[in-house]
C-alpha positions as a Markdown table, in Angstrom:
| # | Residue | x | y | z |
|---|---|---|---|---|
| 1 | Unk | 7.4 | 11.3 | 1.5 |
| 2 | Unk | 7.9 | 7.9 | 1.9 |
| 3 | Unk | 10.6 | 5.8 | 0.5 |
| 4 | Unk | 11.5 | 1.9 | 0.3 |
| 5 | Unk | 14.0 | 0.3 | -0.4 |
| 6 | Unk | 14.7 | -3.5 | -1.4 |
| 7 | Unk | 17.6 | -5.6 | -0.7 |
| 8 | Unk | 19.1 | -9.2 | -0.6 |
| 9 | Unk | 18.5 | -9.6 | -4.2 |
| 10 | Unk | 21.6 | -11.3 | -6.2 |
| 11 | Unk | 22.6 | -14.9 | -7.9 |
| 12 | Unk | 21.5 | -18.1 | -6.6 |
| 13 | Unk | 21.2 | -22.2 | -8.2 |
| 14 | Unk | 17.9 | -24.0 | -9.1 |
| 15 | Unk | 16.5 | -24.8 | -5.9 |
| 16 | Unk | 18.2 | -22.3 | -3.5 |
| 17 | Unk | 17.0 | -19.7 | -1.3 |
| 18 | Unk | 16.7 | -15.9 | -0.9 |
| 19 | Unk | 15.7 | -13.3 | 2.0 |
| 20 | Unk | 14.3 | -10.1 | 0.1 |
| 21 | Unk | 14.0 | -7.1 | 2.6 |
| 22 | Unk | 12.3 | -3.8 | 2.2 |
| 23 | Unk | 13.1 | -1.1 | 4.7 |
| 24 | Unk | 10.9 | 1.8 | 4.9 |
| 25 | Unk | 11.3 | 5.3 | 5.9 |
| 26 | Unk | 8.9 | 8.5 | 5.7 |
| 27 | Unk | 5.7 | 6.9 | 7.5 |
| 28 | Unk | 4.0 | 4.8 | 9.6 |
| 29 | Unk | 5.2 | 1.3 | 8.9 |
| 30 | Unk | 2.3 | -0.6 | 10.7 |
| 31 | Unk | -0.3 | 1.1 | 8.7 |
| 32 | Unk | 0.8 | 0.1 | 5.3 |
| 33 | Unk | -0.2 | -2.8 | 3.9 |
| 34 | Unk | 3.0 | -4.1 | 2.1 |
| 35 | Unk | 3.1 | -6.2 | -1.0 |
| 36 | Unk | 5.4 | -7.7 | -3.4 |
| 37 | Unk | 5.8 | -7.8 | -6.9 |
| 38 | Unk | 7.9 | -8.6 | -9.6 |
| 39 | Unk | 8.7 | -7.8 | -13.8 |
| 40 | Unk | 11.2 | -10.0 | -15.8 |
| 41 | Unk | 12.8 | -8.9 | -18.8 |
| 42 | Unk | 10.1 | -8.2 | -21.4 |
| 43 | Unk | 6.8 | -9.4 | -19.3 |
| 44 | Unk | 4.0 | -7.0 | -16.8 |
| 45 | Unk | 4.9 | -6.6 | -13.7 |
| 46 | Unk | 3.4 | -9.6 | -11.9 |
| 47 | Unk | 1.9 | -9.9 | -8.2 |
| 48 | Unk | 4.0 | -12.4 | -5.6 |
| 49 | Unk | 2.2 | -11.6 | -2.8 |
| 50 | Unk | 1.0 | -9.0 | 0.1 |
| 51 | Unk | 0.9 | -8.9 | 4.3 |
| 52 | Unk | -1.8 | -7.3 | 5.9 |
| 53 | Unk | -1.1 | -4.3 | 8.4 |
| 54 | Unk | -3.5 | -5.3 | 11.2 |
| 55 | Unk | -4.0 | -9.4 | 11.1 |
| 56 | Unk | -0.9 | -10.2 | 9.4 |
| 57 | Unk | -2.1 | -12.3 | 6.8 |
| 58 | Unk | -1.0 | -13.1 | 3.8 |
| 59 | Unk | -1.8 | -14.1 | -0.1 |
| 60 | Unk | 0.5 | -15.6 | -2.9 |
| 61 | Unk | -0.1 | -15.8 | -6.3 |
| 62 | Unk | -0.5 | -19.3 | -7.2 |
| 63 | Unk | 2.9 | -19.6 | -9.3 |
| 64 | Unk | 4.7 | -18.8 | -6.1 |
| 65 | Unk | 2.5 | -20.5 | -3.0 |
| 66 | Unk | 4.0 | -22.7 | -1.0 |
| 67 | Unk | 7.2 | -21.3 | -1.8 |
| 68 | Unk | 7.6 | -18.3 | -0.8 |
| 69 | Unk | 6.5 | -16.2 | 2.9 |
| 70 | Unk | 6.1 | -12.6 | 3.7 |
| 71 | Unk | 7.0 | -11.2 | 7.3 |
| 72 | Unk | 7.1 | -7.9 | 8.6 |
| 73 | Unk | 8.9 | -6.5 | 11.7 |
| 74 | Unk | 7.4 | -3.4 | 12.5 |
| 75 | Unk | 10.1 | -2.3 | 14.8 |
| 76 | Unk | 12.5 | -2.0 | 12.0 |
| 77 | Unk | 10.0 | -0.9 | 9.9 |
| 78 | Unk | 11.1 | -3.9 | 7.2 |
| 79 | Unk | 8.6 | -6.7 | 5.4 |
| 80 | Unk | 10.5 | -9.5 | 4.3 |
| 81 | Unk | 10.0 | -12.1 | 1.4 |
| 82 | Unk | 11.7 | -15.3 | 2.1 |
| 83 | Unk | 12.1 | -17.4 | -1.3 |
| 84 | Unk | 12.6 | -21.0 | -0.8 |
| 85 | Unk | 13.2 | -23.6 | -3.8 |
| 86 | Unk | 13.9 | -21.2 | -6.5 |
| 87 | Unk | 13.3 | -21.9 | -10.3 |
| 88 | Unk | 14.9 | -20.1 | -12.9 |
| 89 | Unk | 11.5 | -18.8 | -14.1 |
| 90 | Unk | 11.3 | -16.9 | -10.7 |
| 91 | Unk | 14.4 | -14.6 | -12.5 |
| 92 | Unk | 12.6 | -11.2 | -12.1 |
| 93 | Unk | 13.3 | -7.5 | -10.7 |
| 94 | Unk | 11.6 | -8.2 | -7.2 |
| 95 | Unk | 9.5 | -4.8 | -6.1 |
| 96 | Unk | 8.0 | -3.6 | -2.8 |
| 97 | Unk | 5.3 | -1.5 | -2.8 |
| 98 | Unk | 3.6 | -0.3 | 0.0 |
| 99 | Unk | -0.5 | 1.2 | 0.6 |
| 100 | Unk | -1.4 | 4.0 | 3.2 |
| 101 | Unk | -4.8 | 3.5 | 2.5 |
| 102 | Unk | -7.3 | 0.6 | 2.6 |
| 103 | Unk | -7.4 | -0.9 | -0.8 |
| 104 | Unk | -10.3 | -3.9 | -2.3 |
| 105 | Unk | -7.3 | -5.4 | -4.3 |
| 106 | Unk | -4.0 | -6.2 | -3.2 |
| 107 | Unk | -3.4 | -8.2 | -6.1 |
| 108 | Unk | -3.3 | -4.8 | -8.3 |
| 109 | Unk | -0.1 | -2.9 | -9.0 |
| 110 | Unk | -2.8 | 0.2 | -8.6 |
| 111 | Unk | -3.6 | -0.6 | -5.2 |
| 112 | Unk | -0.2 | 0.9 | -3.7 |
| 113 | Unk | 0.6 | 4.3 | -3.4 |
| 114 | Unk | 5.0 | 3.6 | -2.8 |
| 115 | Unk | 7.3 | 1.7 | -4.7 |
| 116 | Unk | 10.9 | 1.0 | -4.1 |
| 117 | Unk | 13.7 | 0.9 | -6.6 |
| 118 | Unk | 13.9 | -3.0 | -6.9 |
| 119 | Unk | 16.3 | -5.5 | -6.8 |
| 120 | Unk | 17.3 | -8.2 | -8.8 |
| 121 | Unk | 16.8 | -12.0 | -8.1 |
| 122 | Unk | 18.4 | -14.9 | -11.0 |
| 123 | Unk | 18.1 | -18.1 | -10.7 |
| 124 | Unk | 20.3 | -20.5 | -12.7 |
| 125 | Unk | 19.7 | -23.6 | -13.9 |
């Protein structure tokens, strides 16, 4: 069974920055396909972004690109989602979710097949 788990969340000002990690366990870490998401208080679960598992690309949602990067060490078996110049509407429960399989849409919450337990990212004005 595989499990993630997401860290680094926590308090930060208007215009900060903060390192999201997701450390998996239970599989093979280069063959997932790992992306992020995230669900503020009230709202759907919205897509951030995704990193391939062969080419290492990636793709952001427009309300976050340009902002934010995804990286993946596959040694430690971690994807990373660096969040630079942080607004308070970016206050959310920050998800990683992770697909064994190839998938058509990464931009779909249906696409992934493991989800972590989230953490939780505020931004102040």
């Amino acid at each position: 069974q595989v499990q993630l788990a997401e860290s680094g969340g926590g308090l930060v000002q208007a215009g900060g920055s903060l390192r999201l990690s997701c450390a998996a366990s239970g599989g093979t870490f280069r063959m997932y396909t790992m992306g992020w998401f995230r669900q503020a208080p009230g709202k759907e679960c919205e897509f951030v972004g995704y990193i391939s598992r062969s080419s290492g690309a990636t793709y952001f949602a427009d309300s976050v690109k340009g902002r934010f990067t995804i990286s993946r060490d596959n040694a430690k078996n971690t994807v990373y989602l660096r969040m630079n110049s942080l607004k308070p509407e970016d206050t959310a429960v920050y998800y990683c979710a992770a697909d064994k399989d190839f998938s058509v849409s990464y931009r779909q919450i249906l696409s992934y097949d493991y989800w972590g337990q989230g953490t939780q990212v505020t931004v102040s004005s």
